[in-house]
PDB file of C-alpha atoms in Angstrom:
ATOM      1  CA  UNK A 293       4.593  -1.011 -23.313  1.00 50.00           C
ATOM      2  CA  UNK A 294       1.539  -2.898 -24.744  1.00 56.00           C
ATOM      3  CA  UNK A 295       3.711  -5.991 -25.434  1.00 55.00           C
ATOM      4  CA  UNK A 296       5.164  -5.717 -21.865  1.00 54.00           C
ATOM      5  CA  UNK A 297       1.715  -5.519 -20.461  1.00 58.00           C
ATOM      6  CA  UNK A 298       0.577  -8.634 -22.274  1.00 62.00           C
ATOM      7  CA  UNK A 299       3.707 -10.472 -21.158  1.00 60.00           C
ATOM      8  CA  UNK A 300       3.159  -9.397 -17.568  1.00 61.00           C
ATOM      9  CA  UNK A 301      -0.504 -10.513 -17.695  1.00 67.00           C
ATOM     10  CA  UNK A 302       0.501 -13.955 -19.004  1.00 70.00           C
ATOM     11  CA  UNK A 303       3.305 -14.426 -16.359  1.00 68.00           C
ATOM     12  CA  UNK A 304       0.947 -13.315 -13.586  1.00 71.00           C
ATOM     13  CA  UNK A 305      -1.699 -15.786 -14.699  1.00 68.00           C
ATOM     14  CA  UNK A 306       0.811 -18.683 -14.655  1.00 77.00           C
ATOM     15  CA  UNK A 307       2.066 -17.699 -11.163  1.00 81.00           C
ATOM     16  CA  UNK A 308      -1.286 -16.912  -9.647  1.00 78.00           C
ATOM     17  CA  UNK A 309      -2.924 -20.306 -10.457  1.00 82.00           C
ATOM     18  CA  UNK A 310      -0.451 -22.415  -8.290  1.00 84.00           C
ATOM     19  CA  UNK A 311      -0.354 -19.591  -5.655  1.00 85.00           C
ATOM     20  CA  UNK A 312      -4.118 -19.705  -5.309  1.00 84.00           C
ATOM     21  CA  UNK A 313      -4.001 -23.533  -5.114  1.00 88.00           C
ATOM     22  CA  UNK A 314      -1.445 -23.359  -2.329  1.00 88.00           C
ATOM     23  CA  UNK A 315      -3.517 -20.789  -0.413  1.00 86.00           C
ATOM     24  CA  UNK A 316      -6.612 -22.944  -0.666  1.00 88.00           C
ATOM     25  CA  UNK A 317      -4.863 -26.158   0.433  1.00 89.00           C
ATOM     26  CA  UNK A 318      -3.095 -24.416   3.345  1.00 88.00           C
ATOM     27  CA  UNK A 319      -6.367 -22.881   4.558  1.00 86.00           C
ATOM     28  CA  UNK A 320      -8.155 -26.195   4.318  1.00 88.00           C
ATOM     29  CA  UNK A 321      -5.325 -27.989   6.253  1.00 86.00           C
ATOM     30  CA  UNK A 322      -5.300 -25.276   8.927  1.00 85.00           C
ATOM     31  CA  UNK A 323      -9.070 -25.607   9.333  1.00 85.00           C
ATOM     32  CA  UNK A 324      -9.528 -29.389   9.128  1.00 86.00           C
ATOM     33  CA  UNK A 325      -6.233 -31.079  10.031  1.00 82.00           C
ATOM     34  CA  UNK A 326      -5.177 -31.451  13.622  1.00 82.00           C
ATOM     35  CA  UNK A 327      -1.714 -33.033  14.027  1.00 82.00           C
ATOM     36  CA  UNK A 328      -0.968 -35.238  17.015  1.00 80.00           C
ATOM     37  CA  UNK A 329       2.188 -33.316  17.883  1.00 82.00           C
ATOM     38  CA  UNK A 330       3.329 -29.724  17.592  1.00 84.00           C
ATOM     39  CA  UNK A 331      -0.210 -28.420  16.975  1.00 82.00           C
ATOM     40  CA  UNK A 332       0.682 -24.784  17.724  1.00 86.00           C
ATOM     41  CA  UNK A 333       3.695 -24.882  15.435  1.00 88.00           C
ATOM     42  CA  UNK A 334       1.666 -26.435  12.625  1.00 86.00           C
ATOM     43  CA  UNK A 335      -1.031 -23.699  12.766  1.00 85.00           C
ATOM     44  CA  UNK A 336       1.621 -21.021  13.122  1.00 88.00           C
ATOM     45  CA  UNK A 337       3.387 -22.281   9.968  1.00 89.00           C
ATOM     46  CA  UNK A 338       0.138 -22.497   8.072  1.00 87.00           C
ATOM     47  CA  UNK A 339      -0.532 -18.838   8.886  1.00 87.00           C
ATOM     48  CA  UNK A 340       2.987 -17.844   7.693  1.00 89.00           C
ATOM     49  CA  UNK A 341       2.442 -19.652   4.431  1.00 89.00           C
ATOM     50  CA  UNK A 342      -0.932 -17.888   3.963  1.00 86.00           C
ATOM     51  CA  UNK A 343       0.593 -14.451   4.645  1.00 84.00           C
ATOM     52  CA  UNK A 344       3.471 -15.067   2.269  1.00 86.00           C
ATOM     53  CA  UNK A 345       1.083 -16.131  -0.490  1.00 86.00           C
ATOM     54  CA  UNK A 346      -0.922 -12.903   0.089  1.00 83.00           C
ATOM     55  CA  UNK A 347       2.384 -10.919  -0.127  1.00 77.00           C
ATOM     56  CA  UNK A 348       3.314 -12.559  -3.424  1.00 82.00           C
ATOM     57  CA  UNK A 349      -0.138 -11.861  -4.838  1.00 81.00           C
ATOM     58  CA  UNK A 350       0.285  -8.185  -3.870  1.00 75.00           C
ATOM     59  CA  UNK A 351       3.686  -8.160  -5.557  1.00 75.00           C
ATOM     60  CA  UNK A 352       2.168  -9.571  -8.765  1.00 78.00           C
ATOM     61  CA  UNK A 353      -0.613  -7.013  -8.602  1.00 75.00           C
ATOM     62  CA  UNK A 354       1.958  -4.187  -8.294  1.00 69.00           C
ATOM     63  CA  UNK A 355       3.900  -5.418 -11.295  1.00 72.00           C
ATOM     64  CA  UNK A 356       0.746  -5.556 -13.344  1.00 72.00           C
ATOM     65  CA  UNK A 357      -0.239  -2.073 -12.294  1.00 69.00           C
ATOM     66  CA  UNK A 358       3.069  -0.682 -13.449  1.00 68.00           C
ATOM     67  CA  UNK A 359       3.555  -2.697 -16.651  1.00 68.00           C
ATOM     68  CA  UNK A 360      -0.046  -2.326 -17.740  1.00 66.00           C
ATOM     69  CA  UNK A 361      -1.278   0.942 -16.253  1.00 68.00           C
ATOM     70  CA  UNK A 362      -4.976   1.612 -16.240  1.00 77.00           C
ATOM     71  CA  UNK A 363      -6.363   4.857 -17.623  1.00 85.00           C
ATOM     72  CA  UNK A 364      -7.551   7.501 -15.230  1.00 90.00           C
ATOM     73  CA  UNK A 365     -11.267   7.160 -14.727  1.00 92.00           C
ATOM     74  CA  UNK A 366     -12.465  10.368 -13.072  1.00 94.00           C
ATOM     75  CA  UNK A 367     -15.511  10.348 -10.864  1.00 94.00           C
ATOM     76  CA  UNK A 368     -16.815  12.718  -8.169  1.00 97.00           C
ATOM     77  CA  UNK A 369     -16.884  11.403  -4.687  1.00 97.00           C
ATOM     78  CA  UNK A 370     -16.743  12.504  -1.059  1.00 96.00           C
ATOM     79  CA  UNK A 371     -13.147  12.249   0.048  1.00 96.00           C
ATOM     80  CA  UNK A 372     -14.185  11.557   3.613  1.00 94.00           C
ATOM     81  CA  UNK A 373     -16.023   8.376   2.603  1.00 94.00           C
ATOM     82  CA  UNK A 374     -12.899   6.955   0.923  1.00 96.00           C
ATOM     83  CA  UNK A 375     -10.678   7.809   3.881  1.00 95.00           C
ATOM     84  CA  UNK A 376     -13.069   6.236   6.395  1.00 94.00           C
ATOM     85  CA  UNK A 377     -13.297   3.025   4.364  1.00 94.00           C
ATOM     86  CA  UNK A 378      -9.499   2.790   4.133  1.00 95.00           C
ATOM     87  CA  UNK A 379      -9.136   3.383   7.878  1.00 94.00           C
ATOM     88  CA  UNK A 380     -11.612   0.614   8.671  1.00 94.00           C
ATOM     89  CA  UNK A 381      -9.783  -1.761   6.344  1.00 93.00           C
ATOM     90  CA  UNK A 382      -6.588  -1.355   8.382  1.00 94.00           C
ATOM     91  CA  UNK A 383      -8.157  -1.522  11.830  1.00 93.00           C
ATOM     92  CA  UNK A 384      -7.382  -5.285  12.468  1.00 90.00           C
ATOM     93  CA  UNK A 385      -3.726  -4.940  11.378  1.00 90.00           C
ATOM     94  CA  UNK A 386      -3.213  -1.749  13.319  1.00 94.00           C
ATOM     95  CA  UNK A 387      -4.645  -3.362  16.405  1.00 92.00           C
ATOM     96  CA  UNK A 388      -2.436  -6.413  15.981  1.00 90.00           C
ATOM     97  CA  UNK A 389       0.728  -4.218  15.590  1.00 92.00           C
ATOM     98  CA  UNK A 390      -0.324  -1.865  18.454  1.00 95.00           C
ATOM     99  CA  UNK A 391      -0.227   1.185  16.151  1.00 96.00           C
ATOM    100  CA  UNK A 392      -2.376   4.221  16.667  1.00 96.00           C
ATOM    101  CA  UNK A 393      -3.944   5.793  13.544  1.00 96.00           C
ATOM    102  CA  UNK A 394      -5.220   9.385  13.591  1.00 96.00           C
ATOM    103  CA  UNK A 395      -7.257  10.904  10.722  1.00 95.00           C
ATOM    104  CA  UNK A 396      -7.291  14.718  10.787  1.00 94.00           C
ATOM    105  CA  UNK A 397      -9.780  16.154   8.296  1.00 93.00           C
ATOM    106  CA  UNK A 398      -9.374  19.939   7.858  1.00 93.00           C
ATOM    107  CA  UNK A 399     -11.353  19.797   4.689  1.00 93.00           C
ATOM    108  CA  UNK A 400     -14.353  17.611   3.774  1.00 87.00           C
ATOM    109  CA  UNK A 401     -15.375  18.040   0.243  1.00 94.00           C
ATOM    110  CA  UNK A 402     -15.961  16.398  -3.125  1.00 97.00           C
ATOM    111  CA  UNK A 403     -13.041  15.592  -5.446  1.00 98.00           C
ATOM    112  CA  UNK A 404     -12.967  14.584  -9.076  1.00 98.00           C
ATOM    113  CA  UNK A 405     -10.352  11.867  -9.127  1.00 98.00           C
ATOM    114  CA  UNK A 406      -9.959   8.181  -9.995  1.00 96.00           C
ATOM    115  CA  UNK A 407     -11.246   6.809  -6.731  1.00 96.00           C
ATOM    116  CA  UNK A 408      -9.785   3.327  -7.068  1.00 92.00           C
ATOM    117  CA  UNK A 409      -6.350   4.487  -8.027  1.00 93.00           C
ATOM    118  CA  UNK A 410      -6.139   7.078  -5.230  1.00 96.00           C
ATOM    119  CA  UNK A 411      -7.299   4.309  -2.861  1.00 94.00           C
ATOM    120  CA  UNK A 412      -4.340   2.228  -4.042  1.00 89.00           C
ATOM    121  CA  UNK A 413      -2.024   5.120  -3.403  1.00 94.00           C
ATOM    122  CA  UNK A 414      -3.161   5.501   0.193  1.00 95.00           C
ATOM    123  CA  UNK A 415      -3.184   1.797   0.897  1.00 92.00           C
ATOM    124  CA  UNK A 416       0.392   1.462  -0.402  1.00 89.00           C
ATOM    125  CA  UNK A 417       1.572   4.411   1.705  1.00 94.00           C
ATOM    126  CA  UNK A 418      -0.166   3.225   4.907  1.00 95.00           C
ATOM    127  CA  UNK A 419       1.171  -0.265   4.397  1.00 91.00           C
ATOM    128  CA  UNK A 420       4.694   1.126   4.094  1.00 90.00           C
ATOM    129  CA  UNK A 421       4.239   3.134   7.305  1.00 94.00           C
ATOM    130  CA  UNK A 422       3.061   0.090   9.194  1.00 94.00           C
ATOM    131  CA  UNK A 423       6.021  -1.952   8.023  1.00 90.00           C
ATOM    132  CA  UNK A 424       8.427   0.809   9.079  1.00 91.00           C
ATOM    133  CA  UNK A 425       7.211   0.814  12.659  1.00 93.00           C
ATOM    134  CA  UNK A 426       9.032  -1.765  14.678  1.00 84.00           C
ATOM    135  CA  UNK A 427       7.015  -1.638  17.860  1.00 79.00           C
ATOM    136  CA  UNK A 428       3.866   0.315  18.842  1.00 82.00           C
ATOM    137  CA  UNK A 429       3.855   3.581  17.004  1.00 93.00           C
ATOM    138  CA  UNK A 430       1.653   6.276  15.401  1.00 96.00           C
ATOM    139  CA  UNK A 431       0.463   7.116  11.853  1.00 97.00           C
ATOM    140  CA  UNK A 432      -1.213  10.427  11.094  1.00 97.00           C
ATOM    141  CA  UNK A 433      -3.164  11.206   7.902  1.00 97.00           C
ATOM    142  CA  UNK A 434      -3.858  14.923   7.622  1.00 97.00           C
ATOM    143  CA  UNK A 435      -6.176  16.380   4.925  1.00 97.00           C
ATOM    144  CA  UNK A 436      -6.218  20.041   4.035  1.00 97.00           C
ATOM    145  CA  UNK A 437      -7.294  22.324   1.156  1.00 96.00           C
ATOM    146  CA  UNK A 438      -4.635  24.642  -0.188  1.00 95.00           C
ATOM    147  CA  UNK A 439      -5.923  26.982  -2.866  1.00 93.00           C
ATOM    148  CA  UNK A 440      -7.382  24.712  -5.574  1.00 95.00           C
ATOM    149  CA  UNK A 441      -5.521  21.573  -4.364  1.00 97.00           C
ATOM    150  CA  UNK A 442      -6.163  18.980  -1.724  1.00 98.00           C
ATOM    151  CA  UNK A 443      -3.139  18.055   0.306  1.00 98.00           C
ATOM    152  CA  UNK A 444      -2.864  14.562   1.878  1.00 98.00           C
ATOM    153  CA  UNK A 445      -0.022  14.169   4.351  1.00 98.00           C
ATOM    154  CA  UNK A 446       0.843  10.838   5.847  1.00 98.00           C
ATOM    155  CA  UNK A 447       3.276  10.812   8.758  1.00 97.00           C
ATOM    156  CA  UNK A 448       4.665   7.954  10.855  1.00 96.00           C
ATOM    157  CA  UNK A 449       7.250   7.625  13.631  1.00 95.00           C
ATOM    158  CA  UNK A 450       8.887   4.524  12.085  1.00 93.00           C
ATOM    159  CA  UNK A 451      12.464   3.799  11.331  1.00 91.00           C
ATOM    160  CA  UNK A 452      12.865   6.495   8.661  1.00 91.00           C
ATOM    161  CA  UNK A 453      14.715   6.491   5.329  1.00 89.00           C
ATOM    162  CA  UNK A 454      18.450   7.063   5.021  1.00 88.00           C
ATOM    163  CA  UNK A 455      19.246  10.486   3.501  1.00 88.00           C
ATOM    164  CA  UNK A 456      21.182   8.900   0.613  1.00 86.00           C
ATOM    165  CA  UNK A 457      18.094   6.897  -0.386  1.00 86.00           C
ATOM    166  CA  UNK A 458      15.550   9.771  -0.437  1.00 86.00           C
ATOM    167  CA  UNK A 459      16.322  10.727  -4.014  1.00 84.00           C
ATOM    168  CA  UNK A 460      15.987   7.095  -5.189  1.00 85.00           C
ATOM    169  CA  UNK A 461      12.829   5.789  -3.477  1.00 84.00           C
ATOM    170  CA  UNK A 462      10.531   6.594  -6.436  1.00 83.00           C
ATOM    171  CA  UNK A 463      12.893   4.832  -8.915  1.00 78.00           C
ATOM    172  CA  UNK A 464      11.508   1.624 -10.307  1.00 66.00           C
ATOM    173  CA  UNK A 465      12.902  -1.472  -8.550  1.00 60.00           C
ATOM    174  CA  UNK A 466      14.738   0.462  -5.912  1.00 58.00           C
ATOM    175  CA  UNK A 467      14.146  -0.939  -2.422  1.00 65.00           C
ATOM    176  CA  UNK A 468      15.984  -1.252   0.867  1.00 59.00           C
ATOM    177  CA  UNK A 469      13.500  -3.862   2.111  1.00 55.00           C
ATOM    178  CA  UNK A 470      14.592  -7.548   2.290  1.00 46.00           C
ATOM    179  CA  UNK A 471      11.144  -8.532   0.920  1.00 49.00           C
ATOM    180  CA  UNK A 472      10.504  -5.445  -1.202  1.00 46.00           C
ATOM    181  CA  UNK A 473      10.246  -5.132  -4.982  1.00 45.00           C
ATOM    182  CA  UNK A 474      10.753  -1.382  -5.454  1.00 47.00           C
ATOM    183  CA  UNK A 475       7.527  -1.065  -7.430  1.00 57.00           C
ATOM    184  CA  UNK A 476       5.003   0.318  -4.931  1.00 74.00           C
ATOM    185  CA  UNK A 477       6.324   3.903  -4.594  1.00 87.00           C
ATOM    186  CA  UNK A 478       6.897   4.070  -8.388  1.00 85.00           C
ATOM    187  CA  UNK A 479       3.233   3.287  -8.883  1.00 86.00           C
ATOM    188  CA  UNK A 480       2.296   5.950  -6.309  1.00 91.00           C
ATOM    189  CA  UNK A 481       4.267   8.602  -8.146  1.00 92.00           C
ATOM    190  CA  UNK A 482       2.849   7.613 -11.532  1.00 90.00           C
ATOM    191  CA  UNK A 483      -0.780   7.745 -10.307  1.00 92.00           C
ATOM    192  CA  UNK A 484      -0.216  11.073  -8.584  1.00 96.00           C
ATOM    193  CA  UNK A 485       1.394  12.511 -11.651  1.00 94.00           C
ATOM    194  CA  UNK A 486      -1.423  11.367 -13.825  1.00 94.00           C
ATOM    195  CA  UNK A 487      -3.750  13.290 -11.505  1.00 97.00           C
ATOM    196  CA  UNK A 488      -1.636  16.446 -12.236  1.00 97.00           C
ATOM    197  CA  UNK A 489      -0.334  16.269  -8.693  1.00 98.00           C
ATOM    198  CA  UNK A 490       3.028  15.954  -6.961  1.00 97.00           C
ATOM    199  CA  UNK A 491       4.252  13.638  -4.173  1.00 96.00           C
ATOM    200  CA  UNK A 492       7.180  14.624  -1.896  1.00 96.00           C
ATOM    201  CA  UNK A 493       8.847  12.920   1.026  1.00 94.00           C
ATOM    202  CA  UNK A 494      10.739  13.988   4.157  1.00 95.00           C
ATOM    203  CA  UNK A 495      12.358  11.564   6.525  1.00 94.00           C
ATOM    204  CA  UNK A 496      14.798  11.256   9.447  1.00 91.00           C
ATOM    205  CA  UNK A 497      16.302   7.987  10.639  1.00 90.00           C
ATOM    206  CA  UNK A 498      14.700   6.607  13.797  1.00 87.00           C
ATOM    207  CA  UNK A 499      12.249   9.528  13.807  1.00 91.00           C
ATOM    208  CA  UNK A 500       9.888   8.795  10.969  1.00 94.00           C
ATOM    209  CA  UNK A 501       8.773   9.637   7.465  1.00 95.00           C
ATOM    210  CA  UNK A 502       6.237  12.041   5.949  1.00 97.00           C
ATOM    211  CA  UNK A 503       4.717  11.736   2.496  1.00 97.00           C
ATOM    212  CA  UNK A 504       2.844  14.739   1.096  1.00 98.00           C
ATOM    213  CA  UNK A 505       0.559  14.478  -1.902  1.00 98.00           C
ATOM    214  CA  UNK A 506      -0.990  17.517  -3.554  1.00 98.00           C
ATOM    215  CA  UNK A 507      -3.666  17.064  -6.217  1.00 98.00           C
ATOM    216  CA  UNK A 508      -6.123  19.569  -7.828  1.00 98.00           C
ATOM    217  CA  UNK A 509      -9.636  19.107  -6.533  1.00 97.00           C
ATOM    218  CA  UNK A 510     -10.767  18.799 -10.221  1.00 92.00           C
ATOM    219  CA  UNK A 511      -8.339  17.162 -12.565  1.00 86.00           C
TER     220      UNK A 511
END
């Protein structure tokens, strides 16, 4: 695994350098260059390239996270603060997509988790929900305390997951998305497991999907 991590880091470095150069050049062109013809099309294409570069960078980051996992660094923090910060991060995209986001906090306490890794889990899940909603829809994040565990339940009314795929979605490299890599949910499961927690999923086609994460308050 150590050799794989080193290889992944090297490959990521070689890919990221030209990607970042492309991103910089496209941003500069979009800002400073004004074509005589087809101005709207030019700026639209520039934005598409920028978004695709961002997507590729996220893919590289996911591969790095899986091939070279970081150790769990526990720290006590207010769960509400993390959830509020994540919600604010998604506000522009949610507004653009016409998606309503509801945060229901039935418990507001302090947890002893790896804040950055749990943040990554929630970002990945919310991103998946946004991508699954074709038109304006709704995402609900519900927090509750059950015995000595905190339960985080993320529900959406997106396109749903076929029944035959539900048992496979946490498998590495399994994906039904045209632009997916099949790494994101594997990372989510690994992080939750390393927090002594469990993650489950329920889904119905054309009705939506619900992910439930249960983690001890103190790991």
